[in-house]
């Protein structure tokens, strides 16, 4: 039976049948599909974002009323109370630091090492009797905060805890893909680490996306050694080729051209933390050895040219599980929790998305509500979420008028979610074609579905390499669920929502193998596409088909609209080292 399934040839489903069924259902007076949410009639004439360079073989999705003419399909999404299995259980350990408990993030819960008193005054530690190399190896298991505590014990341990080897490792563990060779512009690796503590988590997780309006924004945070600053720039994509053409195999299906160019918008930094910040200057000039104060809000000196706004960086305090359970809802806007439930995350906070809904601004980030969202110490700060506050100041401080304030919340992704593996090869950050909306970024998530004690697949005796690869694909790759989640969105389907879902890449979802160019050899599986009216109103899922062209390129056939759009993988690491 499986052999017969793999020989099935895929033929695109004609849009005529589905259009006739949908049109008849939409024309029924008072039908639920045509009425929307409490609407008594069917409105006409509303136009969506128009792209004159493309055409469609079926209904034109740029005409908003066509959303109701496409037949919807049922979809099963995990409820909020069932999303625990989607949460990342990453412990935040540094990649290059051996052992657990070596996190250098702001959210480290082990900020104060445990001490044990000697049983009697005569007892002495034999730790200092160890060879120097072995002592350094032991200290390599400590976090930066623990190293700082050890340096207060005695002069010899202070020398080991302050060695360049220890602090270079901690700096580099937070710079994936950017292994700098010197601590410039600082004098030592320890000075460099301290100058950007506790903000190294920004470069460690590198990919950040926000809740600004419905469209959102994605930024890449990196370290620029030339200026000694942590900087974040918006990731943007443009199409180098516009237009569409009918598919030679089926004239009712139009293929949209998609050759994206992805780059950083370097003219306007979103985030910039300089090594010569006011806090660092005060510390360098101070002769006292007093402990550093914890600041949850940090001014940023960003030159935006003609932009007159002031900008502050804010650490965030994650919501507890009890508060989150009572606040997050299945329906948009999900209790204004960021990131939304579709995105797997370890920490979530209450967002303030401007332009989404008036109630979204009901929670003001003021001193009176600071305990709800502002961390009071290092242990309360999240290394998964931060905020950026912007406002305009008219007149000299403190007499100037403060107005037009905006607070944007950014969240990151666990690297496991976008790092492909042999069995989950489509995981990653992707860019997709959304016609009149332009290019949008999304996360392709393949949730873990393997059994806990599943053994690695090995080549059988007498089995050829080709036969083993075919069996590996069949048993380990073509299985499970694939979710496409928008990291940036549009006025119809916003950021943080599913854009399409393939319930099963295996036999239950298999439709056939494409034989016609330009898709020959591609595996085609059933999927469900997410569409909605402007403002994410009347959202629904429609029939679609996912073409697995390669591990770096996908195509989505929107059956009711009669067009095929493309998605490509984005290489994030190419942006981590400043040119």
Short mmCIF file of C-alpha atoms in Angstrom, two decimals, residues 73-545:
data_model
loop_
_atom_site.label_atom_id
_atom_site.label_comp_id
_atom_site.label_asym_id
_atom_site.label_seq_id
_atom_site.Cartn_x
_atom_site.Cartn_y
_atom_site.Cartn_z
CA UNK A 73 -12.03 23.81 5.77
CA UNK A 74 -11.96 22.73 9.43
CA UNK A 75 -8.67 23.01 11.28
CA UNK A 76 -7.61 21.75 14.69
CA UNK A 77 -5.32 24.10 16.59
CA UNK A 78 -3.92 23.37 20.04
CA UNK A 79 -5.90 25.13 22.75
CA UNK A 80 -4.08 27.45 25.12
CA UNK A 81 -4.26 24.88 27.90
CA UNK A 82 -2.74 22.25 25.58
CA UNK A 83 0.24 24.30 24.40
CA UNK A 84 2.54 23.13 27.17
CA UNK A 85 3.93 20.48 24.85
CA UNK A 86 4.99 23.23 22.43
CA UNK A 87 6.99 25.16 25.00
CA UNK A 88 10.77 25.14 24.66
CA UNK A 89 12.48 23.55 27.63
CA UNK A 90 15.86 25.08 26.86
CA UNK A 91 17.93 25.72 29.96
CA UNK A 92 19.77 28.64 28.40
CA UNK A 93 23.22 27.13 28.89
CA UNK A 94 26.12 28.59 26.96
CA UNK A 95 27.19 26.49 24.01
CA UNK A 96 30.90 26.75 24.69
CA UNK A 97 30.77 26.46 28.47
CA UNK A 98 30.82 22.92 29.89
CA UNK A 99 28.09 21.76 32.22
CA UNK A 100 24.84 23.27 33.40
CA UNK A 101 24.30 26.47 35.32
CA UNK A 102 26.67 28.46 33.09
CA UNK A 103 24.10 30.84 31.68
CA UNK A 104 25.29 34.41 31.25
CA UNK A 105 21.85 35.83 30.59
CA UNK A 106 20.01 38.44 32.59
CA UNK A 107 17.50 35.83 33.62
CA UNK A 108 19.93 33.58 35.46
CA UNK A 109 18.18 32.45 38.64
CA UNK A 110 21.48 31.41 40.28
CA UNK A 111 22.83 34.91 40.72
CA UNK A 112 24.24 34.15 44.18
CA UNK A 113 26.34 31.02 44.61
CA UNK A 114 25.70 28.79 47.59
CA UNK A 115 28.30 28.89 50.36
CA UNK A 116 29.10 26.21 52.91
CA UNK A 117 30.82 26.97 56.16
CA UNK A 118 33.71 24.79 57.35
CA UNK A 119 32.84 22.37 60.10
CA UNK A 120 35.55 23.82 62.33
CA UNK A 121 37.93 26.78 62.22
CA UNK A 122 40.82 24.43 61.63
CA UNK A 123 39.36 23.02 58.41
CA UNK A 124 40.97 24.42 55.27
CA UNK A 125 40.14 23.97 51.62
CA UNK A 126 42.47 21.82 49.56
CA UNK A 127 41.26 23.55 46.39
CA UNK A 128 44.37 25.71 46.14
CA UNK A 129 46.58 22.61 46.30
CA UNK A 130 45.33 21.56 42.86
CA UNK A 131 47.44 22.22 39.76
CA UNK A 132 46.75 25.57 38.11
CA UNK A 133 45.40 23.94 34.94
CA UNK A 134 42.94 21.81 36.90
CA UNK A 135 41.77 24.81 38.91
CA UNK A 136 41.10 26.73 35.69
CA UNK A 137 39.11 23.76 34.36
CA UNK A 138 36.95 23.76 37.48
CA UNK A 139 36.28 27.50 37.25
CA UNK A 140 35.26 27.01 33.62
CA UNK A 141 32.00 25.53 34.92
CA UNK A 142 31.04 28.76 36.65
CA UNK A 143 28.83 31.55 35.33
CA UNK A 144 30.17 35.14 35.21
CA UNK A 145 28.34 36.02 38.44
CA UNK A 146 29.85 33.00 40.16
CA UNK A 147 33.31 33.93 38.88
CA UNK A 148 32.86 37.39 40.35
CA UNK A 149 31.92 35.84 43.71
CA UNK A 150 34.91 33.48 43.66
CA UNK A 151 37.27 36.39 42.98
CA UNK A 152 36.35 37.81 46.42
CA UNK A 153 37.58 34.75 48.34
CA UNK A 154 41.34 35.22 48.19
CA UNK A 155 44.11 36.68 46.04
CA UNK A 156 44.98 33.42 44.26
CA UNK A 157 41.39 32.59 43.33
CA UNK A 158 40.96 36.19 42.25
CA UNK A 159 43.82 35.80 39.77
CA UNK A 160 42.29 32.60 38.34
CA UNK A 161 38.76 34.01 38.24
CA UNK A 162 39.93 37.13 36.40
CA UNK A 163 42.02 35.31 33.79
CA UNK A 164 41.47 36.29 30.18
CA UNK A 165 40.73 32.69 29.25
CA UNK A 166 37.67 32.56 31.48
CA UNK A 167 36.16 35.83 30.29
CA UNK A 168 36.98 35.35 26.62
CA UNK A 169 34.96 32.14 26.69
CA UNK A 170 31.97 33.92 28.21
CA UNK A 171 32.09 36.70 25.63
CA UNK A 172 32.38 34.34 22.65
CA UNK A 173 29.62 32.07 23.94
CA UNK A 174 27.25 35.02 23.44
CA UNK A 175 28.48 35.82 19.92
CA UNK A 176 27.36 32.90 17.72
CA UNK A 177 28.81 33.19 14.24
CA UNK A 178 31.02 36.16 15.18
CA UNK A 179 34.20 34.95 16.90
CA UNK A 180 36.06 38.19 17.47
CA UNK A 181 39.82 37.96 18.03
CA UNK A 182 40.38 40.74 20.58
CA UNK A 183 38.46 42.65 23.27
CA UNK A 184 38.93 45.99 21.46
CA UNK A 185 37.94 48.70 22.29
CA UNK A 186 38.19 47.46 25.89
CA UNK A 187 41.48 46.60 27.57
CA UNK A 188 40.52 43.05 28.56
CA UNK A 189 37.88 40.42 27.89
CA UNK A 190 36.58 40.89 31.41
CA UNK A 191 36.14 44.63 30.82
CA UNK A 192 34.33 43.90 27.57
CA UNK A 193 31.94 41.49 29.24
CA UNK A 194 31.20 43.89 32.08
CA UNK A 195 30.61 46.80 29.70
CA UNK A 196 27.60 45.03 28.13
CA UNK A 197 26.35 43.07 31.10
CA UNK A 198 23.46 42.12 31.41
CA UNK A 199 22.65 42.60 27.71
CA UNK A 200 24.68 39.78 26.13
CA UNK A 201 21.52 37.72 25.68
CA UNK A 202 20.62 40.08 22.82
CA UNK A 203 23.48 38.84 20.62
CA UNK A 204 23.23 35.28 21.91
CA UNK A 205 19.69 34.79 20.58
CA UNK A 206 20.20 37.25 17.65
CA UNK A 207 16.67 36.97 16.10
CA UNK A 208 13.97 39.20 17.62
CA UNK A 209 10.43 39.99 16.43
CA UNK A 210 7.95 42.49 17.83
CA UNK A 211 4.26 43.27 18.31
CA UNK A 212 4.20 46.66 16.60
CA UNK A 213 0.79 47.02 14.97
CA UNK A 214 -0.41 44.08 12.83
CA UNK A 215 2.68 43.97 10.65
CA UNK A 216 5.32 43.59 13.32
CA UNK A 217 9.03 43.77 12.66
CA UNK A 218 12.02 41.42 12.81
CA UNK A 219 15.51 42.57 13.76
CA UNK A 220 18.94 40.95 13.87
CA UNK A 221 21.07 41.90 16.90
CA UNK A 222 24.85 41.60 16.57
CA UNK A 223 28.08 42.91 18.05
CA UNK A 224 30.20 45.44 16.13
CA UNK A 225 33.77 45.20 17.35
CA UNK A 226 34.85 48.35 15.52
CA UNK A 227 32.70 50.50 17.80
CA UNK A 228 32.30 48.07 20.69
CA UNK A 229 28.50 48.25 20.54
CA UNK A 230 25.57 45.86 20.46
CA UNK A 231 23.36 46.90 17.57
CA UNK A 232 20.07 45.75 16.09
CA UNK A 233 18.82 46.39 12.55
CA UNK A 234 15.56 45.58 10.85
CA UNK A 235 15.60 42.61 8.49
CA UNK A 236 13.86 43.49 5.21
CA UNK A 237 13.19 41.68 1.95
CA UNK A 238 12.32 42.86 -1.54
CA UNK A 239 11.36 41.05 -4.72
CA UNK A 240 13.91 41.32 -7.51
CA UNK A 241 11.40 39.99 -10.05
CA UNK A 242 7.73 40.88 -10.20
CA UNK A 243 4.89 39.28 -12.12
CA UNK A 244 3.19 35.95 -12.70
CA UNK A 245 2.41 33.59 -15.55
CA UNK A 246 -0.07 30.78 -16.19
CA UNK A 247 1.24 27.31 -15.48
CA UNK A 248 1.80 25.39 -18.70
CA UNK A 249 0.36 22.23 -17.11
CA UNK A 250 -2.82 24.02 -16.04
CA UNK A 251 -3.80 27.43 -17.42
CA UNK A 252 -6.20 27.97 -14.50
CA UNK A 253 -3.26 28.08 -12.10
CA UNK A 254 -0.93 31.09 -12.07
CA UNK A 255 2.62 30.93 -10.73
CA UNK A 256 3.91 34.07 -9.01
CA UNK A 257 7.57 34.86 -9.58
CA UNK A 258 9.61 35.10 -6.39
CA UNK A 259 13.32 35.91 -6.21
CA UNK A 260 13.74 37.68 -2.85
CA UNK A 261 16.67 39.81 -1.76
CA UNK A 262 17.08 39.85 2.03
CA UNK A 263 19.19 42.48 3.77
CA UNK A 264 19.53 44.62 6.88
CA UNK A 265 18.21 48.17 6.89
CA UNK A 266 21.54 49.66 8.03
CA UNK A 267 20.46 53.30 7.67
CA UNK A 268 18.32 53.19 10.79
CA UNK A 269 19.34 51.13 13.84
CA UNK A 270 16.52 49.90 16.06
CA UNK A 271 18.77 49.11 19.02
CA UNK A 272 22.22 50.39 19.98
CA UNK A 273 24.05 49.85 23.27
CA UNK A 274 27.45 51.53 23.30
CA UNK A 275 30.50 50.51 25.27
CA UNK A 276 30.94 54.14 26.37
CA UNK A 277 27.52 54.34 28.00
CA UNK A 278 26.96 56.71 30.92
CA UNK A 279 26.87 53.78 33.36
CA UNK A 280 30.26 52.49 32.17
CA UNK A 281 31.85 55.95 32.29
CA UNK A 282 30.70 56.47 35.89
CA UNK A 283 32.03 53.06 36.91
CA UNK A 284 35.43 53.64 35.29
CA UNK A 285 35.87 56.99 37.03
CA UNK A 286 34.74 55.70 40.41
CA UNK A 287 37.49 54.64 42.82
CA UNK A 288 35.14 52.69 45.07
CA UNK A 289 34.52 48.98 44.72
CA UNK A 290 30.82 49.26 45.48
CA UNK A 291 28.46 46.78 43.89
CA UNK A 292 26.86 47.79 40.63
CA UNK A 293 23.28 48.95 40.72
CA UNK A 294 20.67 47.15 38.63
CA UNK A 295 18.95 49.32 36.02
CA UNK A 296 16.00 47.89 34.13
CA UNK A 297 15.88 50.84 31.73
CA UNK A 298 18.84 52.12 29.72
CA UNK A 299 18.97 55.22 27.48
CA UNK A 300 20.22 54.58 23.95
CA UNK A 301 22.10 57.15 21.89
CA UNK A 302 20.70 56.45 18.45
CA UNK A 303 21.10 58.93 15.62
CA UNK A 304 18.09 58.66 13.34
CA UNK A 305 18.89 61.73 11.28
CA UNK A 306 15.59 63.59 11.05
CA UNK A 307 13.89 61.38 13.66
CA UNK A 308 13.45 63.54 16.80
CA UNK A 309 12.42 60.68 19.10
CA UNK A 310 14.25 59.61 22.23
CA UNK A 311 14.79 55.88 22.75
CA UNK A 312 15.24 53.73 25.86
CA UNK A 313 15.96 50.01 26.20
CA UNK A 314 13.92 48.14 28.84
CA UNK A 315 14.44 44.74 30.38
CA UNK A 316 11.20 42.80 30.80
CA UNK A 317 9.66 40.77 33.60
CA UNK A 318 7.94 37.57 32.34
CA UNK A 319 4.45 36.65 33.43
CA UNK A 320 4.15 33.83 35.94
CA UNK A 321 2.41 30.63 34.87
CA UNK A 322 -0.57 31.46 37.09
CA UNK A 323 -1.05 34.93 35.60
CA UNK A 324 -0.45 33.64 32.09
CA UNK A 325 -3.07 30.92 32.45
CA UNK A 326 -5.71 33.47 33.35
CA UNK A 327 -4.73 36.08 30.79
CA UNK A 328 -3.86 34.32 27.51
CA UNK A 329 -6.86 33.50 25.32
CA UNK A 330 -7.34 31.41 22.19
CA UNK A 331 -8.92 34.27 20.24
CA UNK A 332 -6.94 37.20 18.82
CA UNK A 333 -5.46 39.36 20.35
CA UNK A 334 -4.85 36.58 22.92
CA UNK A 335 -5.17 38.81 25.97
CA UNK A 336 -2.43 41.07 24.57
CA UNK A 337 0.16 38.49 25.57
CA UNK A 338 3.41 38.53 23.60
CA UNK A 339 4.49 36.34 21.93
CA UNK A 340 1.11 34.86 20.94
CA UNK A 341 0.31 31.22 21.73
CA UNK A 342 1.14 30.01 18.19
CA UNK A 343 4.82 30.83 18.81
CA UNK A 344 6.63 28.39 21.13
CA UNK A 345 8.26 30.43 23.90
CA UNK A 346 9.70 30.04 27.41
CA UNK A 347 8.71 33.55 28.55
CA UNK A 348 5.68 35.70 27.74
CA UNK A 349 4.71 39.21 28.81
CA UNK A 350 1.83 41.61 28.44
CA UNK A 351 2.36 43.62 25.29
CA UNK A 352 1.16 47.05 24.23
CA UNK A 353 0.66 46.68 20.46
CA UNK A 354 -0.09 50.10 18.99
CA UNK A 355 -2.62 50.09 16.19
CA UNK A 356 -4.18 46.72 17.06
CA UNK A 357 -7.07 47.66 19.36
CA UNK A 358 -7.83 50.58 21.70
CA UNK A 359 -7.85 48.25 24.70
CA UNK A 360 -4.26 47.35 23.95
CA UNK A 361 -3.12 50.68 25.32
CA UNK A 362 -5.10 50.31 28.54
CA UNK A 363 -2.03 49.01 30.38
CA UNK A 364 0.22 52.02 30.79
CA UNK A 365 3.92 51.57 31.46
CA UNK A 366 4.13 54.03 34.32
CA UNK A 367 5.67 54.03 37.78
CA UNK A 368 2.35 52.99 39.33
CA UNK A 369 2.28 49.78 37.28
CA UNK A 370 6.04 49.18 37.21
CA UNK A 371 5.88 46.13 39.50
CA UNK A 372 3.74 44.34 36.92
CA UNK A 373 6.20 44.57 34.03
CA UNK A 374 9.53 45.97 35.27
CA UNK A 375 12.13 43.67 36.89
CA UNK A 376 13.51 44.91 40.21
CA UNK A 377 16.64 42.77 40.11
CA UNK A 378 18.60 40.50 37.81
CA UNK A 379 16.73 37.35 38.79
CA UNK A 380 13.39 38.83 37.64
CA UNK A 381 14.65 39.92 34.21
CA UNK A 382 13.92 37.82 31.14
CA UNK A 383 16.58 36.88 28.61
CA UNK A 384 13.85 36.10 26.05
CA UNK A 385 11.97 39.42 25.88
CA UNK A 386 12.78 43.13 26.01
CA UNK A 387 11.04 46.40 25.22
CA UNK A 388 11.95 49.61 23.43
CA UNK A 389 10.33 52.86 24.53
CA UNK A 390 10.24 55.83 22.15
CA UNK A 391 8.79 59.29 22.65
CA UNK A 392 9.12 62.88 21.55
CA UNK A 393 10.30 65.70 23.79
CA UNK A 394 9.41 69.26 22.87
CA UNK A 395 11.52 71.79 24.72
CA UNK A 396 14.47 71.45 27.11
CA UNK A 397 14.36 68.88 29.91
CA UNK A 398 12.89 68.78 32.50
CA UNK A 399 10.49 71.48 31.31
CA UNK A 400 9.84 69.90 27.90
CA UNK A 401 6.56 68.31 26.89
CA UNK A 402 6.67 64.50 26.77
CA UNK A 403 4.24 63.01 24.20
CA UNK A 404 3.70 60.42 21.44
CA UNK A 405 5.15 57.60 23.54
CA UNK A 406 5.26 54.11 22.06
CA UNK A 407 6.42 50.90 23.75
CA UNK A 408 7.28 47.97 21.49
CA UNK A 409 7.82 44.46 22.86
CA UNK A 410 10.38 42.12 21.27
CA UNK A 411 10.64 38.37 21.74
CA UNK A 412 13.16 35.83 20.49
CA UNK A 413 13.04 32.23 19.29
CA UNK A 414 14.83 29.29 20.79
CA UNK A 415 17.52 28.34 18.23
CA UNK A 416 16.20 24.76 18.29
CA UNK A 417 13.04 25.98 16.54
CA UNK A 418 14.85 27.31 13.45
CA UNK A 419 17.86 24.99 13.30
CA UNK A 420 17.21 22.20 10.77
CA UNK A 421 18.10 18.62 11.58
CA UNK A 422 18.27 15.46 9.51
CA UNK A 423 14.76 14.50 10.65
CA UNK A 424 13.32 18.07 10.74
CA UNK A 425 14.93 19.59 7.62
CA UNK A 426 12.39 22.40 7.06
CA UNK A 427 12.86 24.10 10.40
CA UNK A 428 14.08 27.65 9.92
CA UNK A 429 13.42 31.33 9.33
CA UNK A 430 11.83 31.77 5.90
CA UNK A 431 10.67 34.63 3.68
CA UNK A 432 7.47 34.33 1.68
CA UNK A 433 5.62 36.05 -1.15
CA UNK A 434 2.35 37.71 -0.13
CA UNK A 435 1.51 39.51 -3.35
CA UNK A 436 0.34 43.08 -2.65
CA UNK A 437 1.59 42.88 0.94
CA UNK A 438 5.13 42.23 -0.25
CA UNK A 439 7.59 39.89 1.44
CA UNK A 440 6.96 38.59 4.94
CA UNK A 441 9.10 36.52 7.31
CA UNK A 442 7.89 33.38 8.99
CA UNK A 443 9.00 30.54 11.21
CA UNK A 444 8.67 27.05 9.80
CA UNK A 445 8.15 24.94 12.89
CA UNK A 446 8.23 21.16 12.94
CA UNK A 447 7.17 20.13 16.46
CA UNK A 448 8.89 17.15 17.99
CA UNK A 449 6.71 14.09 17.53
CA UNK A 450 9.27 11.34 18.05
CA UNK A 451 8.83 8.84 20.83
CA UNK A 452 10.97 9.44 23.88
CA UNK A 453 12.95 6.22 23.48
CA UNK A 454 13.08 6.19 19.70
CA UNK A 455 16.36 4.74 18.49
CA UNK A 456 18.40 6.22 15.61
CA UNK A 457 17.76 4.65 12.25
CA UNK A 458 20.69 2.54 11.05
CA UNK A 459 21.49 0.96 7.74
CA UNK A 460 20.48 -2.70 7.53
CA UNK A 461 22.78 -5.46 6.41
CA UNK A 462 22.61 -5.82 2.66
CA UNK A 463 20.77 -2.49 2.26
CA UNK A 464 22.24 -0.10 -0.29
CA UNK A 465 22.84 3.56 0.50
CA UNK A 466 20.04 4.61 -1.84
CA UNK A 467 17.61 2.19 -0.21
CA UNK A 468 18.61 3.40 3.26
CA UNK A 469 18.09 7.07 2.29
CA UNK A 470 14.67 6.25 0.86
CA UNK A 471 13.70 4.42 4.06
CA UNK A 472 15.04 7.30 6.17
CA UNK A 473 12.91 9.79 4.27
CA UNK A 474 9.84 7.59 4.55
CA UNK A 475 10.18 6.75 8.25
CA UNK A 476 11.86 9.81 9.77
CA UNK A 477 11.48 12.86 7.48
CA UNK A 478 8.06 12.52 5.84
CA UNK A 479 6.05 12.48 9.03
CA UNK A 480 4.52 14.82 11.56
CA UNK A 481 3.15 18.32 11.38
CA UNK A 482 4.57 21.42 9.71
CA UNK A 483 3.47 24.87 10.89
CA UNK A 484 4.22 28.18 9.18
CA UNK A 485 3.94 31.03 11.71
CA UNK A 486 4.23 34.67 10.68
CA UNK A 487 7.02 36.64 12.36
CA UNK A 488 5.96 39.69 10.35
CA UNK A 489 2.44 40.05 9.08
CA UNK A 490 0.00 42.25 7.22
CA UNK A 491 -3.37 43.89 7.68
CA UNK A 492 -5.17 40.62 6.90
CA UNK A 493 -3.25 37.93 8.81
CA UNK A 494 -0.99 39.60 11.41
CA UNK A 495 2.34 38.66 12.98
CA UNK A 496 2.29 35.75 15.39
CA UNK A 497 -0.49 33.87 13.57
CA UNK A 498 -0.41 30.72 11.46
CA UNK A 499 -0.23 31.35 7.72
CA UNK A 500 -0.55 27.70 6.65
CA UNK A 501 -0.47 24.28 8.29
CA UNK A 502 0.28 20.80 6.94
CA UNK A 503 -1.15 18.32 9.45
CA UNK A 504 0.87 15.36 8.21
CA UNK A 505 3.86 15.15 5.87
CA UNK A 506 3.45 11.35 5.81
CA UNK A 507 1.05 9.01 4.07
CA UNK A 508 -2.10 10.53 5.60
CA UNK A 509 -1.31 13.88 3.99
CA UNK A 510 0.44 12.66 0.84
CA UNK A 511 -1.29 13.70 -2.40
CA UNK A 512 1.28 12.60 -4.95
CA UNK A 513 4.51 13.50 -6.69
CA UNK A 514 4.59 16.38 -9.17
CA UNK A 515 5.66 15.44 -12.68
CA UNK A 516 5.22 18.73 -14.55
CA UNK A 517 7.87 21.48 -14.59
CA UNK A 518 8.85 23.56 -12.70
CA UNK A 519 7.80 21.28 -9.82
CA UNK A 520 8.83 17.86 -11.12
CA UNK A 521 9.87 15.46 -8.36
CA UNK A 522 8.34 17.52 -5.55
CA UNK A 523 6.33 15.78 -2.86
CA UNK A 524 2.88 17.36 -2.47
CA UNK A 525 0.93 17.17 0.80
CA UNK A 526 -2.40 18.52 2.00
CA UNK A 527 -2.31 21.86 3.80
CA UNK A 528 -4.66 24.57 5.04
CA UNK A 529 -4.10 28.24 4.27
CA UNK A 530 -5.10 31.05 6.64
CA UNK A 531 -6.98 34.03 5.18
CA UNK A 532 -8.97 36.92 6.67
CA UNK A 533 -10.55 40.30 6.02
CA UNK A 534 -8.67 43.51 6.76
CA UNK A 535 -7.98 43.85 10.47
CA UNK A 536 -7.88 40.05 10.92
CA UNK A 537 -11.67 39.93 10.73
CA UNK A 538 -13.56 36.77 9.68
CA UNK A 539 -10.38 34.70 9.61
CA UNK A 540 -10.73 31.17 8.26
CA UNK A 541 -8.73 28.32 6.79
CA UNK A 542 -9.13 27.22 3.19
CA UNK A 543 -7.94 24.26 1.18
CA UNK A 544 -4.36 24.46 -0.05
CA UNK A 545 -1.52 22.16 -1.01
#
